[in-house]
């Protein structure tokens, strides 16, 4: 299995190379050259299997020679052993035809643990073999950073630097990033917003001297290894609802488009998914794009669902690549236009996107009302991101079972949940002392060269 860039100007890579590299050298994102198919019988055989067994069956065709079967099974087992639920991704019923996929039983209480825990294991194995050392730099609106730090803390072949927007992440998110004591973990609070952080990370990857000097590696949601790990729970949940004998739809609270793109890959692999619904908060570039065909930047408005407060959605480039029939030069020219503020998607590509994705948006008021309603009527405490999802899902309900992805635990966003319901969501017992642990963080200016200097100095220690 080879991986190709969405901009068509970077060398093809193996799974291992694509995973360790993150962003392609032409600025594009890596995607598999072809999407492997699972037969009806292979999907049917997943009924009754453990999460780990399904994970192996779904991901194995993508990894080529990078790991042997025995190694890969071992990495999967280690990645999910620390989850607080035997099913890893349990499904609960909200209403007659509406289900919630709880993706928040990992160590940092958000779905990003599914990918990051596995990436941590895969990096350690691959780097251990080659004796190399890498510097992981990532931008976060909160959950990626905590998941990355949790996955890489204490690994000797890796330094991990996480840039987060100062004052714009929840206290639980911040503490999950600033309380680990391992010397290879570095939390940087940047005086800017998430898009500033993300843009600086991109710039570091495009600064080839810096990239070589520090052996830069990326684990942001553009990393193909992360998207791949997220394909698995579409299979486990759909199969438990009757797939492949029955269609299932999904609504996905969306920011950088990684999680919903994983759903699209599951569909391409043969999982019978009827609708894939993009749910956004008021930062609704994706919803507007799917409604109008114009992808145009606007400022970011802080919301109670901060992990979806984005202006541009980096993984959307992968969707565009397929919508443009994998024409890398068309994608590259649109991405150039984006620097100037936006672009109009061609008629054919727009049609392809509309055929693949539906969308909706929840205002702040609608999100709070959904948290309140689901507590009162269904006894379910939703985090604000999951509440955006259920609000949008309600508008797309039909005869097909709808699964809404619950992307974080309510205790990760206690203020918003308490305001809407009067109930303070408690942290699970295994992290109850989070508020007592001392914090360690570096405040950084919104300035690329200043941040590069901090990184160089720290890894030289
Ligand atoms: C990251 C995140 C999202 C958005 O996921 P994308 O893959 O970026 O679309 C939604 N909810 C929560 C809680 C998150 O952490």
Tab-separated table of C-alpha atoms and ligand atoms in Angstrom:
chain	number	residue	atom	x	y	z
A	1	UNK	CA	0.000	0.000	0.000
A	2	UNK	CA	1.454	3.367	-1.097
A	3	UNK	CA	0.407	6.819	0.084
A	4	UNK	CA	0.115	9.801	-2.262
A	5	UNK	CA	-0.128	13.548	-1.603
A	6	UNK	CA	-3.345	15.479	-2.211
A	7	UNK	CA	-1.264	18.058	-4.113
A	8	UNK	CA	0.423	15.571	-6.410
A	9	UNK	CA	3.972	16.925	-6.085
A	10	UNK	CA	5.496	14.878	-3.244
A	11	UNK	CA	7.005	11.381	-3.387
A	12	UNK	CA	4.816	8.341	-2.662
A	13	UNK	CA	5.457	6.865	0.769
A	14	UNK	CA	4.851	3.680	2.723
A	15	UNK	CA	2.455	3.672	5.664
A	16	UNK	CA	5.380	4.011	8.083
A	17	UNK	CA	6.852	6.974	6.214
A	18	UNK	CA	3.490	8.717	5.849
A	19	UNK	CA	2.777	8.234	9.552
A	20	UNK	CA	6.173	9.548	10.680
A	21	UNK	CA	6.074	12.499	8.262
A	22	UNK	CA	2.568	13.886	8.746
A	23	UNK	CA	2.390	16.709	6.197
A	24	UNK	CA	3.689	16.051	2.651
A	25	UNK	CA	6.565	18.180	1.315
A	26	UNK	CA	4.324	19.844	-1.267
A	27	UNK	CA	2.053	21.032	1.558
A	28	UNK	CA	-0.493	18.290	0.834
A	29	UNK	CA	-1.889	15.483	2.949
A	30	UNK	CA	-1.189	11.799	2.452
A	31	UNK	CA	-4.009	9.478	1.392
A	32	UNK	CA	-3.899	5.787	0.430
A	33	UNK	CA	-3.490	5.214	-3.275
A	34	UNK	CA	-6.526	2.923	-3.216
A	35	UNK	CA	-9.080	2.163	-0.517
A	36	UNK	CA	-9.150	-1.556	0.385
A	37	UNK	CA	-12.528	-3.269	0.266
A	38	UNK	CA	-13.996	-5.517	2.932
A	39	UNK	CA	-16.551	-8.032	1.671
A	40	UNK	CA	-20.065	-8.434	3.039
A	41	UNK	CA	-18.895	-11.665	4.704
A	42	UNK	CA	-15.847	-10.009	6.280
A	43	UNK	CA	-18.015	-7.277	7.771
A	44	UNK	CA	-20.661	-9.770	8.918
A	45	UNK	CA	-17.912	-11.731	10.711
A	46	UNK	CA	-17.238	-8.693	12.960
A	47	UNK	CA	-20.467	-9.302	14.865
A	48	UNK	CA	-19.515	-10.413	18.357
A	49	UNK	CA	-15.814	-9.613	17.936
A	50	UNK	CA	-13.905	-7.456	20.415
A	51	UNK	CA	-13.005	-3.866	19.540
A	52	UNK	CA	-9.387	-4.952	19.132
A	53	UNK	CA	-10.290	-7.759	16.711
A	54	UNK	CA	-12.316	-5.409	14.541
A	55	UNK	CA	-9.505	-2.840	14.723
A	56	UNK	CA	-7.063	-5.384	13.327
A	57	UNK	CA	-9.398	-6.448	10.507
A	58	UNK	CA	-10.148	-2.851	9.466
A	59	UNK	CA	-6.631	-1.394	9.651
A	60	UNK	CA	-4.462	-4.326	8.553
A	61	UNK	CA	-4.949	-3.756	4.780
A	62	UNK	CA	-3.659	-0.171	5.132
A	63	UNK	CA	-0.381	-0.752	6.925
A	64	UNK	CA	1.475	-2.804	4.312
A	65	UNK	CA	4.763	-4.232	5.593
A	66	UNK	CA	5.199	-1.721	8.415
A	67	UNK	CA	4.314	-4.225	11.158
A	68	UNK	CA	3.868	-7.979	11.190
A	69	UNK	CA	0.414	-9.261	12.134
A	70	UNK	CA	1.656	-10.278	15.570
A	71	UNK	CA	3.299	-6.884	16.167
A	72	UNK	CA	0.243	-4.982	15.017
A	73	UNK	CA	-2.080	-7.021	17.253
A	74	UNK	CA	0.213	-6.289	20.182
A	75	UNK	CA	0.241	-2.534	19.464
A	76	UNK	CA	-3.560	-2.466	19.233
A	77	UNK	CA	-3.884	-4.368	22.511
A	78	UNK	CA	-1.568	-1.921	24.305
A	79	UNK	CA	-3.274	1.141	22.802
A	80	UNK	CA	-6.718	0.310	24.176
A	81	UNK	CA	-5.796	-1.461	27.427
A	82	UNK	CA	-6.047	1.797	29.409
A	83	UNK	CA	-9.607	2.603	28.348
A	84	UNK	CA	-12.211	2.781	31.080
A	85	UNK	CA	-14.840	0.649	29.304
A	86	UNK	CA	-14.615	-2.964	28.124
A	87	UNK	CA	-16.361	-2.142	24.838
A	88	UNK	CA	-13.906	0.786	24.244
A	89	UNK	CA	-16.635	2.568	22.212
A	90	UNK	CA	-20.010	1.622	23.743
A	91	UNK	CA	-23.263	2.510	22.021
A	92	UNK	CA	-26.199	3.767	24.088
A	93	UNK	CA	-29.721	4.328	22.851
A	94	UNK	CA	-31.128	7.851	23.136
A	95	UNK	CA	-34.464	7.467	21.334
A	96	UNK	CA	-36.162	4.830	19.142
A	97	UNK	CA	-33.878	5.331	16.172
A	98	UNK	CA	-31.096	7.436	17.647
A	99	UNK	CA	-27.918	6.132	19.271
A	100	UNK	CA	-24.944	7.763	20.964
A	101	UNK	CA	-21.476	6.363	20.321
A	102	UNK	CA	-19.495	7.110	23.485
A	103	UNK	CA	-15.941	7.820	22.379
A	104	UNK	CA	-14.816	9.327	25.670
A	105	UNK	CA	-13.617	6.384	27.773
A	106	UNK	CA	-9.927	6.859	26.927
A	107	UNK	CA	-7.303	8.404	29.233
A	108	UNK	CA	-8.057	12.051	28.302
A	109	UNK	CA	-11.830	11.653	27.949
A	110	UNK	CA	-12.151	12.554	24.248
A	111	UNK	CA	-12.296	10.521	21.047
A	112	UNK	CA	-8.796	11.622	20.068
A	113	UNK	CA	-7.420	8.982	22.438
A	114	UNK	CA	-8.537	6.290	19.983
A	115	UNK	CA	-6.060	7.502	17.397
A	116	UNK	CA	-3.389	8.994	19.600
A	117	UNK	CA	-2.894	5.983	21.861
A	118	UNK	CA	-2.363	3.801	18.804
A	119	UNK	CA	-0.084	6.369	17.115
A	120	UNK	CA	2.024	6.497	20.293
A	121	UNK	CA	2.479	2.722	20.182
A	122	UNK	CA	3.214	2.733	16.439
A	123	UNK	CA	5.775	5.570	16.699
A	124	UNK	CA	7.561	3.876	19.567
A	125	UNK	CA	7.775	0.582	17.691
A	126	UNK	CA	8.916	2.129	14.394
A	127	UNK	CA	11.437	4.517	15.974
A	128	UNK	CA	12.765	1.864	18.331
A	129	UNK	CA	13.608	-0.250	15.291
A	130	UNK	CA	15.537	2.507	13.505
A	131	UNK	CA	17.085	4.102	16.599
A	132	UNK	CA	15.887	7.521	15.417
A	133	UNK	CA	14.641	10.367	17.606
A	134	UNK	CA	11.885	12.769	16.529
A	135	UNK	CA	10.325	16.025	17.671
A	136	UNK	CA	6.574	16.015	17.566
A	137	UNK	CA	4.983	19.425	17.232
A	138	UNK	CA	1.232	19.824	17.279
A	139	UNK	CA	-1.395	22.549	17.511
A	140	UNK	CA	-4.480	21.973	19.574
A	141	UNK	CA	-7.768	23.566	20.416
A	142	UNK	CA	-7.597	21.379	23.526
A	143	UNK	CA	-8.208	17.693	22.964
A	144	UNK	CA	-5.490	16.774	20.453
A	145	UNK	CA	-2.823	18.212	22.707
A	146	UNK	CA	-3.910	16.420	25.833
A	147	UNK	CA	-4.319	13.159	23.920
A	148	UNK	CA	-0.849	13.548	22.317
A	149	UNK	CA	0.866	14.335	25.596
A	150	UNK	CA	-0.837	11.391	27.254
A	151	UNK	CA	0.187	9.071	24.408
A	152	UNK	CA	3.843	10.183	24.167
A	153	UNK	CA	4.768	11.077	27.755
A	154	UNK	CA	7.896	9.269	28.863
A	155	UNK	CA	8.703	7.730	25.454
A	156	UNK	CA	12.460	8.064	25.022
A	157	UNK	CA	12.592	8.497	21.228
A	158	UNK	CA	10.242	11.492	21.202
A	159	UNK	CA	9.965	15.080	22.421
A	160	UNK	CA	6.447	16.439	22.191
A	161	UNK	CA	5.624	20.172	21.924
A	162	UNK	CA	1.997	21.235	21.984
A	163	UNK	CA	0.901	24.752	21.005
A	164	UNK	CA	-2.465	25.771	22.412
A	165	UNK	CA	-4.277	29.129	22.373
A	166	UNK	CA	-3.735	30.740	25.759
A	167	UNK	CA	-6.980	31.166	27.678
A	168	UNK	CA	-9.091	29.375	25.055
A	169	UNK	CA	-9.026	25.786	26.283
A	170	UNK	CA	-11.062	24.401	29.168
A	171	UNK	CA	-9.412	23.987	32.556
A	172	UNK	CA	-9.519	20.196	32.337
A	173	UNK	CA	-7.946	20.286	28.872
A	174	UNK	CA	-5.245	22.670	30.069
A	175	UNK	CA	-4.445	20.646	33.174
A	176	UNK	CA	-4.217	17.444	31.150
A	177	UNK	CA	-1.483	19.171	29.105
A	178	UNK	CA	0.347	20.987	31.895
A	179	UNK	CA	0.406	18.428	34.722
A	180	UNK	CA	2.397	15.514	33.226
A	181	UNK	CA	5.849	15.606	34.807
A	182	UNK	CA	7.893	13.812	32.132
A	183	UNK	CA	10.784	15.881	30.720
A	184	UNK	CA	9.910	15.052	27.093
A	185	UNK	CA	6.562	16.871	27.345
A	186	UNK	CA	6.347	20.618	26.584
A	187	UNK	CA	3.087	22.602	26.719
A	188	UNK	CA	3.293	26.038	25.024
A	189	UNK	CA	0.519	28.555	25.725
A	190	UNK	CA	0.476	30.824	22.652
A	191	UNK	CA	-0.918	34.363	22.633
A	192	UNK	CA	-3.171	33.711	19.655
A	193	UNK	CA	-6.097	31.545	18.541
A	194	UNK	CA	-6.123	27.941	17.351
A	195	UNK	CA	-5.716	28.888	13.698
A	196	UNK	CA	-2.558	30.853	14.594
A	197	UNK	CA	-1.182	27.765	16.339
A	198	UNK	CA	-2.120	25.511	13.436
A	199	UNK	CA	-0.619	27.918	10.879
A	200	UNK	CA	2.685	28.034	12.774
A	201	UNK	CA	2.861	24.251	12.892
A	202	UNK	CA	2.271	24.158	9.133
A	203	UNK	CA	4.978	26.785	8.637
A	204	UNK	CA	7.435	24.720	10.671
A	205	UNK	CA	6.803	21.774	8.364
A	206	UNK	CA	7.383	23.976	5.348
A	207	UNK	CA	10.655	25.299	6.797
A	208	UNK	CA	12.777	22.420	5.509
A	209	UNK	CA	15.948	23.447	7.381
A	210	UNK	CA	14.110	23.472	10.677
A	211	UNK	CA	12.267	20.302	9.744
A	212	UNK	CA	15.557	18.454	9.190
A	213	UNK	CA	17.356	20.035	12.154
A	214	UNK	CA	14.835	18.810	14.725
A	215	UNK	CA	13.504	15.695	12.849
A	216	UNK	CA	10.028	17.111	12.913
A	217	UNK	CA	7.060	14.744	13.032
A	218	UNK	CA	3.392	15.622	13.172
A	219	UNK	CA	0.505	13.961	14.921
A	220	UNK	CA	-2.188	16.515	14.171
A	221	UNK	CA	-5.397	15.279	12.648
A	222	UNK	CA	-3.784	15.491	9.196
A	223	UNK	CA	-1.678	12.437	10.106
A	224	UNK	CA	-3.042	9.517	8.107
A	225	UNK	CA	-2.405	7.134	11.000
A	226	UNK	CA	-4.910	9.075	13.073
A	227	UNK	CA	-7.630	9.065	10.458
A	228	UNK	CA	-7.134	5.334	10.017
A	229	UNK	CA	-7.567	4.524	13.724
A	230	UNK	CA	-10.879	6.396	13.686
A	231	UNK	CA	-12.325	4.244	10.901
A	232	UNK	CA	-12.650	1.344	13.338
A	233	UNK	CA	-15.498	2.576	15.523
A	234	UNK	CA	-17.731	3.210	12.514
A	235	UNK	CA	-17.479	-0.528	11.901
A	236	UNK	CA	-18.006	-1.671	15.503
A	237	UNK	CA	-21.054	0.559	15.967
A	238	UNK	CA	-22.666	-0.107	12.583
A	239	UNK	CA	-22.198	-3.864	12.956
A	240	UNK	CA	-23.804	-3.810	16.386
A	241	UNK	CA	-26.826	-2.120	14.756
A	242	UNK	CA	-27.132	-4.752	12.043
A	243	UNK	CA	-24.630	-3.854	9.322
A	244	UNK	CA	-23.832	-5.134	6.763
A	245	UNK	CA	-27.462	-6.352	6.524
A	246	UNK	CA	-28.826	-2.909	7.381
A	247	UNK	CA	-27.804	0.697	6.597
A	248	UNK	CA	-26.717	3.057	9.365
A	249	UNK	CA	-26.266	6.871	9.331
A	250	UNK	CA	-23.800	8.937	11.350
A	251	UNK	CA	-23.747	12.509	12.607
A	252	UNK	CA	-20.281	13.757	13.507
A	253	UNK	CA	-19.432	16.918	15.486
A	254	UNK	CA	-16.787	18.324	13.163
A	255	UNK	CA	-13.846	20.705	13.324
A	256	UNK	CA	-10.830	19.649	11.304
A	257	UNK	CA	-12.839	17.052	9.356
A	258	UNK	CA	-10.681	14.101	10.493
A	259	UNK	CA	-13.355	12.138	12.284
A	260	UNK	CA	-16.010	12.464	9.581
A	261	UNK	CA	-13.448	11.690	6.892
A	262	UNK	CA	-12.773	8.419	8.729
A	263	UNK	CA	-16.496	7.684	8.335
A	264	UNK	CA	-16.203	8.327	4.618
A	265	UNK	CA	-13.297	5.852	4.434
A	266	UNK	CA	-15.417	3.261	6.280
A	267	UNK	CA	-18.121	3.771	3.662
A	268	UNK	CA	-15.629	3.437	0.818
A	269	UNK	CA	-14.382	0.184	2.375
A	270	UNK	CA	-17.879	-1.252	2.030
A	271	UNK	CA	-19.681	-0.353	5.265
A	272	UNK	CA	-23.299	0.465	4.338
A	273	UNK	CA	-23.492	4.047	5.598
A	274	UNK	CA	-26.543	5.953	4.347
A	275	UNK	CA	-25.916	9.533	5.508
A	276	UNK	CA	-22.744	11.134	6.827
A	277	UNK	CA	-23.799	14.357	8.512
A	278	UNK	CA	-21.305	17.115	9.340
A	279	UNK	CA	-22.367	18.963	12.515
A	280	UNK	CA	-20.768	22.355	13.201
A	281	UNK	CA	-21.130	25.006	15.875
A	282	UNK	CA	-21.372	28.698	14.899
A	283	UNK	CA	-17.895	28.386	13.331
A	284	UNK	CA	-19.650	26.858	10.381
A	285	UNK	CA	-17.277	27.050	7.415
A	286	UNK	CA	-18.004	23.407	6.559
A	287	UNK	CA	-21.767	23.783	6.741
A	288	UNK	CA	-21.631	26.970	4.636
A	289	UNK	CA	-19.395	25.267	2.101
A	290	UNK	CA	-21.745	22.315	1.737
A	291	UNK	CA	-24.681	24.730	1.379
A	292	UNK	CA	-23.091	27.135	-1.101
A	293	UNK	CA	-19.991	25.604	-2.721
A	294	UNK	CA	-17.860	28.533	-1.531
A	295	UNK	CA	-15.107	27.847	1.005
A	296	UNK	CA	-14.404	31.197	2.611
A	297	UNK	CA	-12.614	32.039	5.828
A	298	UNK	CA	-14.235	34.068	8.570
A	299	UNK	CA	-12.908	34.954	12.012
A	300	UNK	CA	-13.162	32.396	14.798
A	301	UNK	CA	-15.827	32.955	17.434
A	302	UNK	CA	-15.167	31.275	20.798
A	303	UNK	CA	-17.996	28.868	21.715
A	304	UNK	CA	-18.789	26.391	24.487
A	305	UNK	CA	-17.611	23.635	22.101
A	306	UNK	CA	-14.020	24.927	21.700
A	307	UNK	CA	-12.619	21.815	20.012
A	308	UNK	CA	-14.681	22.771	16.968
A	309	UNK	CA	-13.730	26.477	16.960
A	310	UNK	CA	-11.850	26.514	13.687
A	311	UNK	CA	-11.664	28.820	10.724
A	312	UNK	CA	-10.203	26.404	8.182
A	313	UNK	CA	-10.575	22.686	8.360
A	314	UNK	CA	-7.328	20.970	7.440
A	315	UNK	CA	-8.624	17.493	6.559
A	316	UNK	CA	-11.225	18.937	4.208
A	317	UNK	CA	-8.418	18.898	1.658
A	318	UNK	CA	-8.693	15.111	1.575
A	319	UNK	CA	-12.395	15.345	0.768
A	320	UNK	CA	-11.661	17.910	-1.944
A	321	UNK	CA	-9.020	15.634	-3.472
A	322	UNK	CA	-11.579	12.881	-3.999
A	323	UNK	CA	-14.259	15.362	-5.097
A	324	UNK	CA	-11.813	16.563	-7.779
A	325	UNK	CA	-11.265	12.981	-8.930
A	326	UNK	CA	-7.821	13.010	-7.266
A	327	UNK	CA	-6.499	15.899	-9.357
A	328	UNK	CA	-3.646	17.200	-7.172
A	329	UNK	CA	-3.055	20.333	-9.231
A	330	UNK	CA	-6.707	21.399	-8.859
A	331	UNK	CA	-6.406	20.972	-5.084
A	332	UNK	CA	-3.083	22.831	-4.988
A	333	UNK	CA	-4.526	25.825	-6.841
A	334	UNK	CA	-7.579	25.983	-4.563
A	335	UNK	CA	-5.311	25.868	-1.520
A	336	UNK	CA	-3.356	28.804	-2.953
A	337	UNK	CA	-6.595	30.752	-3.264
A	338	UNK	CA	-7.403	29.925	0.344
A	339	UNK	CA	-4.402	31.991	1.455
A	340	UNK	CA	-6.176	34.991	-0.071
A	341	UNK	CA	-9.398	34.218	1.798
A	342	UNK	CA	-11.268	31.444	0.031
A	343	UNK	CA	-12.323	29.723	-3.165
A	344	UNK	CA	-15.319	28.551	-5.151
A	345	UNK	CA	-15.515	24.777	-5.630
A	346	UNK	CA	-16.107	23.709	-9.225
A	347	UNK	CA	-19.601	22.476	-10.067
A	348	UNK	CA	-18.629	18.819	-10.477
A	349	UNK	CA	-16.631	18.666	-7.268
A	350	UNK	CA	-19.352	20.463	-5.355
A	351	UNK	CA	-21.900	17.935	-6.581
A	352	UNK	CA	-19.635	15.095	-5.451
A	353	UNK	CA	-19.313	16.643	-1.966
A	354	UNK	CA	-23.057	17.120	-1.689
A	355	UNK	CA	-23.625	13.503	-2.687
A	356	UNK	CA	-21.274	12.359	0.084
A	357	UNK	CA	-21.930	14.690	3.015
A	358	UNK	CA	-24.955	16.329	4.588
A	359	UNK	CA	-24.562	19.086	7.148
A	360	UNK	CA	-26.131	21.193	9.846
A	361	UNK	CA	-25.193	23.785	12.423
A	362	UNK	CA	-26.098	24.419	16.058
A	363	UNK	CA	-26.090	27.892	17.556
A	364	UNK	CA	-24.919	28.395	21.135
A	365	UNK	CA	-28.537	28.556	22.307
A	366	UNK	CA	-29.435	25.352	20.458
A	367	UNK	CA	-26.413	23.581	21.925
A	368	UNK	CA	-27.295	24.570	25.480
A	369	UNK	CA	-30.947	23.616	24.901
A	370	UNK	CA	-29.870	20.188	23.635
A	371	UNK	CA	-27.705	19.580	26.730
A	372	UNK	CA	-30.641	20.509	28.929
A	373	UNK	CA	-33.223	18.496	26.971
A	374	UNK	CA	-31.184	15.297	26.813
A	375	UNK	CA	-30.539	15.455	30.544
A	376	UNK	CA	-34.216	16.012	31.336
A	377	UNK	CA	-35.782	13.659	28.787
A	378	UNK	CA	-33.184	10.940	28.317
A	379	UNK	CA	-31.079	11.125	31.497
A	380	UNK	CA	-27.939	11.641	29.397
A	381	UNK	CA	-25.306	14.263	30.225
A	382	UNK	CA	-23.803	15.457	26.929
A	383	UNK	CA	-20.626	17.466	26.443
A	384	UNK	CA	-21.227	20.586	24.292
A	385	UNK	CA	-19.640	19.000	21.183
A	386	UNK	CA	-21.834	15.933	21.441
A	387	UNK	CA	-24.820	18.248	21.989
A	388	UNK	CA	-24.059	20.023	18.699
A	389	UNK	CA	-24.135	16.549	17.169
A	390	UNK	CA	-27.472	15.435	18.586
A	391	UNK	CA	-29.094	18.764	17.687
A	392	UNK	CA	-28.040	18.384	14.052
A	393	UNK	CA	-28.825	14.647	14.031
A	394	UNK	CA	-32.437	15.304	15.025
A	395	UNK	CA	-32.935	17.288	11.825
A	396	UNK	CA	-31.579	14.415	9.725
A	397	UNK	CA	-33.482	11.527	11.297
A	398	UNK	CA	-35.289	9.163	8.990
A	399	UNK	CA	-36.049	5.450	8.921
A	400	UNK	CA	-32.324	4.565	9.062
A	401	UNK	CA	-30.780	4.257	12.535
A	402	UNK	CA	-28.773	7.399	13.341
A	403	UNK	CA	-25.584	7.239	15.396
A	404	UNK	CA	-24.304	10.512	16.849
A	405	UNK	CA	-20.672	10.492	17.882
A	406	UNK	CA	-20.188	11.646	21.495
A	407	UNK	CA	-16.725	13.104	21.122
A	408	UNK	CA	-15.915	14.069	24.724
A	409	UNK	CA	-16.919	13.282	28.295
A	410	UNK	CA	-19.131	15.962	29.911
A	411	UNK	CA	-16.593	16.353	32.738
A	412	UNK	CA	-14.117	17.756	30.244
A	413	UNK	CA	-16.396	20.811	29.828
A	414	UNK	CA	-18.002	21.071	33.272
A	415	UNK	CA	-18.873	24.779	33.230
A	416	UNK	CA	-21.072	24.584	30.121
A	417	UNK	CA	-22.733	21.365	31.256
A	418	UNK	CA	-23.451	22.717	34.719
A	419	UNK	CA	-24.851	25.958	33.340
A	420	UNK	CA	-27.269	24.071	31.088
A	421	UNK	CA	-28.367	21.368	33.530
A	422	UNK	CA	-27.510	22.445	37.074
A	423	UNK	CA	-25.529	19.209	37.378
A	424	UNK	CA	-21.760	19.274	37.885
A	425	UNK	CA	-20.353	16.354	35.861
A	426	UNK	CA	-17.737	14.569	38.003
A	427	UNK	CA	-14.396	13.377	36.638
A	428	UNK	CA	-14.012	9.597	36.552
A	429	UNK	CA	-12.285	8.392	39.757
A	430	UNK	CA	-9.025	7.553	37.969
A	431	UNK	CA	-8.359	11.272	37.348
A	432	UNK	CA	-10.112	12.812	40.332
A	433	UNK	CA	-6.913	14.524	41.593
A	434	UNK	CA	-6.334	16.475	38.345
A	435	UNK	CA	-7.126	19.791	40.018
A	436	UNK	CA	-4.498	19.251	42.719
A	437	UNK	CA	-1.509	18.434	40.496
A	438	UNK	CA	1.037	21.258	39.863
A	439	UNK	CA	1.092	22.810	36.371
A	440	UNK	CA	4.109	23.399	34.121
A	441	UNK	CA	3.714	25.550	30.991
A	442	UNK	CA	5.700	27.942	28.787
A	443	UNK	CA	3.950	31.132	27.686
A	444	UNK	CA	4.924	31.953	24.070
A	445	UNK	CA	4.396	34.907	21.737
A	446	UNK	CA	2.388	34.358	18.544
A	447	UNK	CA	5.645	34.348	16.594
A	448	UNK	CA	7.101	31.516	14.536
A	449	UNK	CA	10.800	32.175	15.076
A	450	UNK	CA	10.359	32.621	18.830
A	451	UNK	CA	8.643	29.247	19.041
A	452	UNK	CA	11.239	27.564	16.833
A	453	UNK	CA	13.928	28.929	19.170
A	454	UNK	CA	12.187	27.448	22.215
A	455	UNK	CA	11.972	24.051	20.517
A	456	UNK	CA	15.634	24.032	19.469
A	457	UNK	CA	16.782	25.034	22.919
A	458	UNK	CA	14.679	22.406	24.685
A	459	UNK	CA	15.714	19.477	22.531
A	460	UNK	CA	19.415	20.410	22.880
A	461	UNK	CA	19.219	19.869	26.631
B	1	LIG	C1	-11.308	17.291	17.893
B	1	LIG	C2	-12.700	17.296	18.399
B	1	LIG	C3	-13.780	17.450	17.536
B	1	LIG	C4	-13.601	17.682	16.051
B	1	LIG	O1	-13.029	16.566	15.424
B	1	LIG	P1	-12.371	16.721	13.972
B	1	LIG	O2	-11.772	15.387	13.675
B	1	LIG	O3	-11.347	17.798	14.099
B	1	LIG	O4	-13.453	17.089	13.032
B	1	LIG	C5	-15.058	17.381	18.071
B	1	LIG	N1	-15.260	17.201	19.386
B	1	LIG	C6	-14.250	17.064	20.254
B	1	LIG	C7	-14.535	16.881	21.715
B	1	LIG	C8	-12.933	17.092	19.798
B	1	LIG	O5	-11.922	16.940	20.655
